[in-house]
Tab-separated table of C-alpha atoms in Angstrom:
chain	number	residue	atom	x	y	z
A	18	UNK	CA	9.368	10.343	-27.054
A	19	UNK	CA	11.300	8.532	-24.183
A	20	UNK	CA	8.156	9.097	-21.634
A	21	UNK	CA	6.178	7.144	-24.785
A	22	UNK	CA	8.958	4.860	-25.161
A	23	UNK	CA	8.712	3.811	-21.156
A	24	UNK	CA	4.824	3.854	-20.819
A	25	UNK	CA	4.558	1.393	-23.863
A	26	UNK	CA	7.782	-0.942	-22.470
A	27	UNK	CA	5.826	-1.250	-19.346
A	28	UNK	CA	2.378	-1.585	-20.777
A	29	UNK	CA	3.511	-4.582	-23.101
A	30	UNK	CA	5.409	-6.606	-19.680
A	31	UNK	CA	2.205	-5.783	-17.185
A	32	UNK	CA	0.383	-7.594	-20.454
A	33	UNK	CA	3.185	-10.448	-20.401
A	34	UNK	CA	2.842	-10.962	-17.024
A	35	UNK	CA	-1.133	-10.612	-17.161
A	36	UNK	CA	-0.694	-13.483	-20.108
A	37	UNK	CA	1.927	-15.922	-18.188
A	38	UNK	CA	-0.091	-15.927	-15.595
A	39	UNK	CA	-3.162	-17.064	-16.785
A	40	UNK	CA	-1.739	-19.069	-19.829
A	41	UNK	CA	0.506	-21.403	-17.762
A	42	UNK	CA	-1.064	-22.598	-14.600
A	43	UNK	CA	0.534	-25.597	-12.560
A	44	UNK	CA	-1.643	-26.443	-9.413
A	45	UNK	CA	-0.317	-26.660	-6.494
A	46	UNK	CA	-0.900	-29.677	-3.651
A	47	UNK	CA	-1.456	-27.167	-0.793
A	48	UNK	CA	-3.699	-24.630	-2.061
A	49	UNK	CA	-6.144	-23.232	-4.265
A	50	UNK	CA	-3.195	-21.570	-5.836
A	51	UNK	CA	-0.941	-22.559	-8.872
A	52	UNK	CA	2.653	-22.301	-10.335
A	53	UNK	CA	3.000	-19.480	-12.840
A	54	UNK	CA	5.431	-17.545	-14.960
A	55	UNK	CA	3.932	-13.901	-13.855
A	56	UNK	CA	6.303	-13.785	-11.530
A	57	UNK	CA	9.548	-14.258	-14.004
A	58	UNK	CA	8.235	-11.335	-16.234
A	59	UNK	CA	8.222	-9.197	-12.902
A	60	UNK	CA	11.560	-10.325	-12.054
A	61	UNK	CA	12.836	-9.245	-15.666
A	62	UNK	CA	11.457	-6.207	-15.813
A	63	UNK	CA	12.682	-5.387	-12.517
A	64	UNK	CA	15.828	-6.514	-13.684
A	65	UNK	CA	15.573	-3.998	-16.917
A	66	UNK	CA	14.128	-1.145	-15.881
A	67	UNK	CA	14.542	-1.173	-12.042
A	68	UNK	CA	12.458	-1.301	-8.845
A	69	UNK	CA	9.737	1.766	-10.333
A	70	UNK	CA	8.908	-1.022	-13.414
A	71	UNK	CA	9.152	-4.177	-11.022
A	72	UNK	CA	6.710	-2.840	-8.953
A	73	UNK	CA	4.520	-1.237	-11.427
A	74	UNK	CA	4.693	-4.460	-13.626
A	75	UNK	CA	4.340	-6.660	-10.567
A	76	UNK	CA	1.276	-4.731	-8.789
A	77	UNK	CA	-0.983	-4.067	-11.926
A	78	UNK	CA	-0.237	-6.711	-13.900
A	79	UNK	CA	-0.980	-9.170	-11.278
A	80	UNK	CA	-3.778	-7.616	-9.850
A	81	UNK	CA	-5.330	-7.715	-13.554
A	82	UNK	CA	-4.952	-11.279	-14.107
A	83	UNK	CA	-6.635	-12.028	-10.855
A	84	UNK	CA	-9.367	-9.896	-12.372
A	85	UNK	CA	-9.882	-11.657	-15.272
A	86	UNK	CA	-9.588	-15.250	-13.729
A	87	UNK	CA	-12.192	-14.520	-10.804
A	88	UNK	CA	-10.396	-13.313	-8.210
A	89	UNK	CA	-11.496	-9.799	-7.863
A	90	UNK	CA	-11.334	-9.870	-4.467
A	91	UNK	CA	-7.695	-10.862	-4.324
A	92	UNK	CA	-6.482	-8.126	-6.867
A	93	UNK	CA	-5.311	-5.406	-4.161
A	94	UNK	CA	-3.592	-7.660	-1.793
A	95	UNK	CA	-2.080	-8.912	-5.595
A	96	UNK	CA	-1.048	-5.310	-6.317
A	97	UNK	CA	0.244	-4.571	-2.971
A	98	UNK	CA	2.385	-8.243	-2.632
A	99	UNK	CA	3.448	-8.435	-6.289
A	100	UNK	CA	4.154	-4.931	-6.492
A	101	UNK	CA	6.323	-5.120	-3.692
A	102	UNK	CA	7.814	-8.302	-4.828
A	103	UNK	CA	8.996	-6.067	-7.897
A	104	UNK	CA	10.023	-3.575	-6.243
A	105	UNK	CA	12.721	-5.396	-3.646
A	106	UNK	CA	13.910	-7.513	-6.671
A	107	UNK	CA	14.698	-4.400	-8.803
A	108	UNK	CA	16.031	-2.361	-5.696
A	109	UNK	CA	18.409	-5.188	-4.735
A	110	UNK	CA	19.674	-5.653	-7.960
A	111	UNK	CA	21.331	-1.875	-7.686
A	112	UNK	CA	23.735	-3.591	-5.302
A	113	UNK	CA	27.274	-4.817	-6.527
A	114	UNK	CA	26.467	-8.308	-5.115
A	115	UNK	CA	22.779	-8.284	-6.660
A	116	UNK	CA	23.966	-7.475	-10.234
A	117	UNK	CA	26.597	-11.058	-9.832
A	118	UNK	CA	23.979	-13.055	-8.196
A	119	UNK	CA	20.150	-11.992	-9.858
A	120	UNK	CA	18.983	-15.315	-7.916
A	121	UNK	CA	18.941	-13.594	-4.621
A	122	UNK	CA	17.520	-10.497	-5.157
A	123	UNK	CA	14.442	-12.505	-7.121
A	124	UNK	CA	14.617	-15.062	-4.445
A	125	UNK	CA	13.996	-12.214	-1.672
A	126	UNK	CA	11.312	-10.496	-3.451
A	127	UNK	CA	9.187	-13.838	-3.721
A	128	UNK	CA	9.611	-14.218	-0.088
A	129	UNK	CA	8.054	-10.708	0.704
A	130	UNK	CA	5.237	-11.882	-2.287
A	131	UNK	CA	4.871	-14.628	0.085
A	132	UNK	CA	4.978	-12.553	3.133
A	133	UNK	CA	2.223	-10.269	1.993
A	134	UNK	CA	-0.050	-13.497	0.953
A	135	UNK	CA	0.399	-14.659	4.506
A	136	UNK	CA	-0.297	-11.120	6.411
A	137	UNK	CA	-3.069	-10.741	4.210
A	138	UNK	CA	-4.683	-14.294	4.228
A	139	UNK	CA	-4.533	-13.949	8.542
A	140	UNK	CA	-6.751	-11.007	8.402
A	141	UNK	CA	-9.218	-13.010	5.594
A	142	UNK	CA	-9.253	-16.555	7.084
A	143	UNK	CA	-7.078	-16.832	10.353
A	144	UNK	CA	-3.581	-17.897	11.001
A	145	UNK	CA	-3.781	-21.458	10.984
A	146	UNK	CA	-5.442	-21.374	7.500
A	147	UNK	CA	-3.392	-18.740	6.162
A	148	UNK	CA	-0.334	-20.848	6.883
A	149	UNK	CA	-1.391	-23.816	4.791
A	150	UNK	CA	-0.973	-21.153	1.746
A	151	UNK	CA	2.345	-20.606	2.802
A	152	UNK	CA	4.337	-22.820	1.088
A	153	UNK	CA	3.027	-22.507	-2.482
A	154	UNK	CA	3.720	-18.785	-1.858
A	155	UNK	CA	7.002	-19.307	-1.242
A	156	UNK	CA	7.558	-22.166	-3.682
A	157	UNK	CA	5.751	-19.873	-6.860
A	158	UNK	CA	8.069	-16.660	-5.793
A	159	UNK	CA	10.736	-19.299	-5.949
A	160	UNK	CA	9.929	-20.875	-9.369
A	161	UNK	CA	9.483	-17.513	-10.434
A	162	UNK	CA	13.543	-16.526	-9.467
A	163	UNK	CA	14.503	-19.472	-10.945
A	164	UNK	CA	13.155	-19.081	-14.357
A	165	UNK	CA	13.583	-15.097	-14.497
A	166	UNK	CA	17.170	-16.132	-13.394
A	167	UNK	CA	17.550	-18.807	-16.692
A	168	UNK	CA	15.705	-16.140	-18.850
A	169	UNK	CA	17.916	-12.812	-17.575
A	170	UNK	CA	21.343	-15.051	-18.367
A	171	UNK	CA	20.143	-15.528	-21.639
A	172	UNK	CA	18.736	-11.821	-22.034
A	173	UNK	CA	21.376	-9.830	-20.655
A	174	UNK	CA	24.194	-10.692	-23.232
A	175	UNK	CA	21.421	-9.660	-26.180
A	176	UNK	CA	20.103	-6.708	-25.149
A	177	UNK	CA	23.404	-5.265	-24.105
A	178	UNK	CA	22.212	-4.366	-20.634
């Protein structure tokens, strides 16, 4: 029952995040890109169920709503970033210091989000242009620590965790 319990937990947030991503969409100045709240729902689940769910969450849910919006061809370099955007936020938040301060652990897995983007987008359309992505990168993994952040303050007392 507890294997059923965990499949369905994770099933429902990789939905979440597929939804917040495509549902609120802020575009950004630098890029083709946009501001979403995928990110937070990876950050909370990493925060609730650890770095196995953040990156699980983070790698298929992301690489499902760049499916359905058109970006196919993005969707493993999604999986791969997002995942491991997940994944650091939920390992880092195993430390003493990360369970105090949630911001930093979310704040270091958007930079590796980021970080992935940028390796990624050199090998697809050289460094110069893969730096003008940059910044949104950073500033959506950002957004994304800063609501999770809000939402996990709020969360954590509830749920008892």
């Amino acid at each position: 029952m507890k294997k059923t319990k965990t499949l369905v937990t994770y099933a429902v947030l990789m939905a979440l995040t597929v939804v917040m991503t495509m549902v609120v969409q802020i575009p950004t100045p630098t890029s083709y890109g946009y501001l979403n709240l995928g990110d937070m729902v990876i950050f909370v689940a990493a925060f609730m169920l650890g770095k196995k769910a953040g990156f699980l969450v983070g790698g298929i849910g992301s690489a499902m709503a760049d499916i359905l919006l058109g970006w196919g061809a993005y969707a493993p370099i999604t999986f791969v970033a997002k995942g491991l955007e997940g994944f650091v936020a939920g390992l880092l938040m195993e430390t003493t210091w990360g369970k105090k301060l949630p911001f930093i652990p979310t704040a270091i897995g958007g930079l590796v989000m980021a970080g992935g983007y940028y390796l990624a987008e050199i090998f697809m359309y050289g460094a110069k242009a893969a730096v003008v992505n940059l910044p949104a990168n950073i500033m959506q993994g950002l957004f994304g620590a800063t609501a999770a952040t809000i939402l996990w303050r709020v969360l954590k007392n509830r749920l008892k965790v």
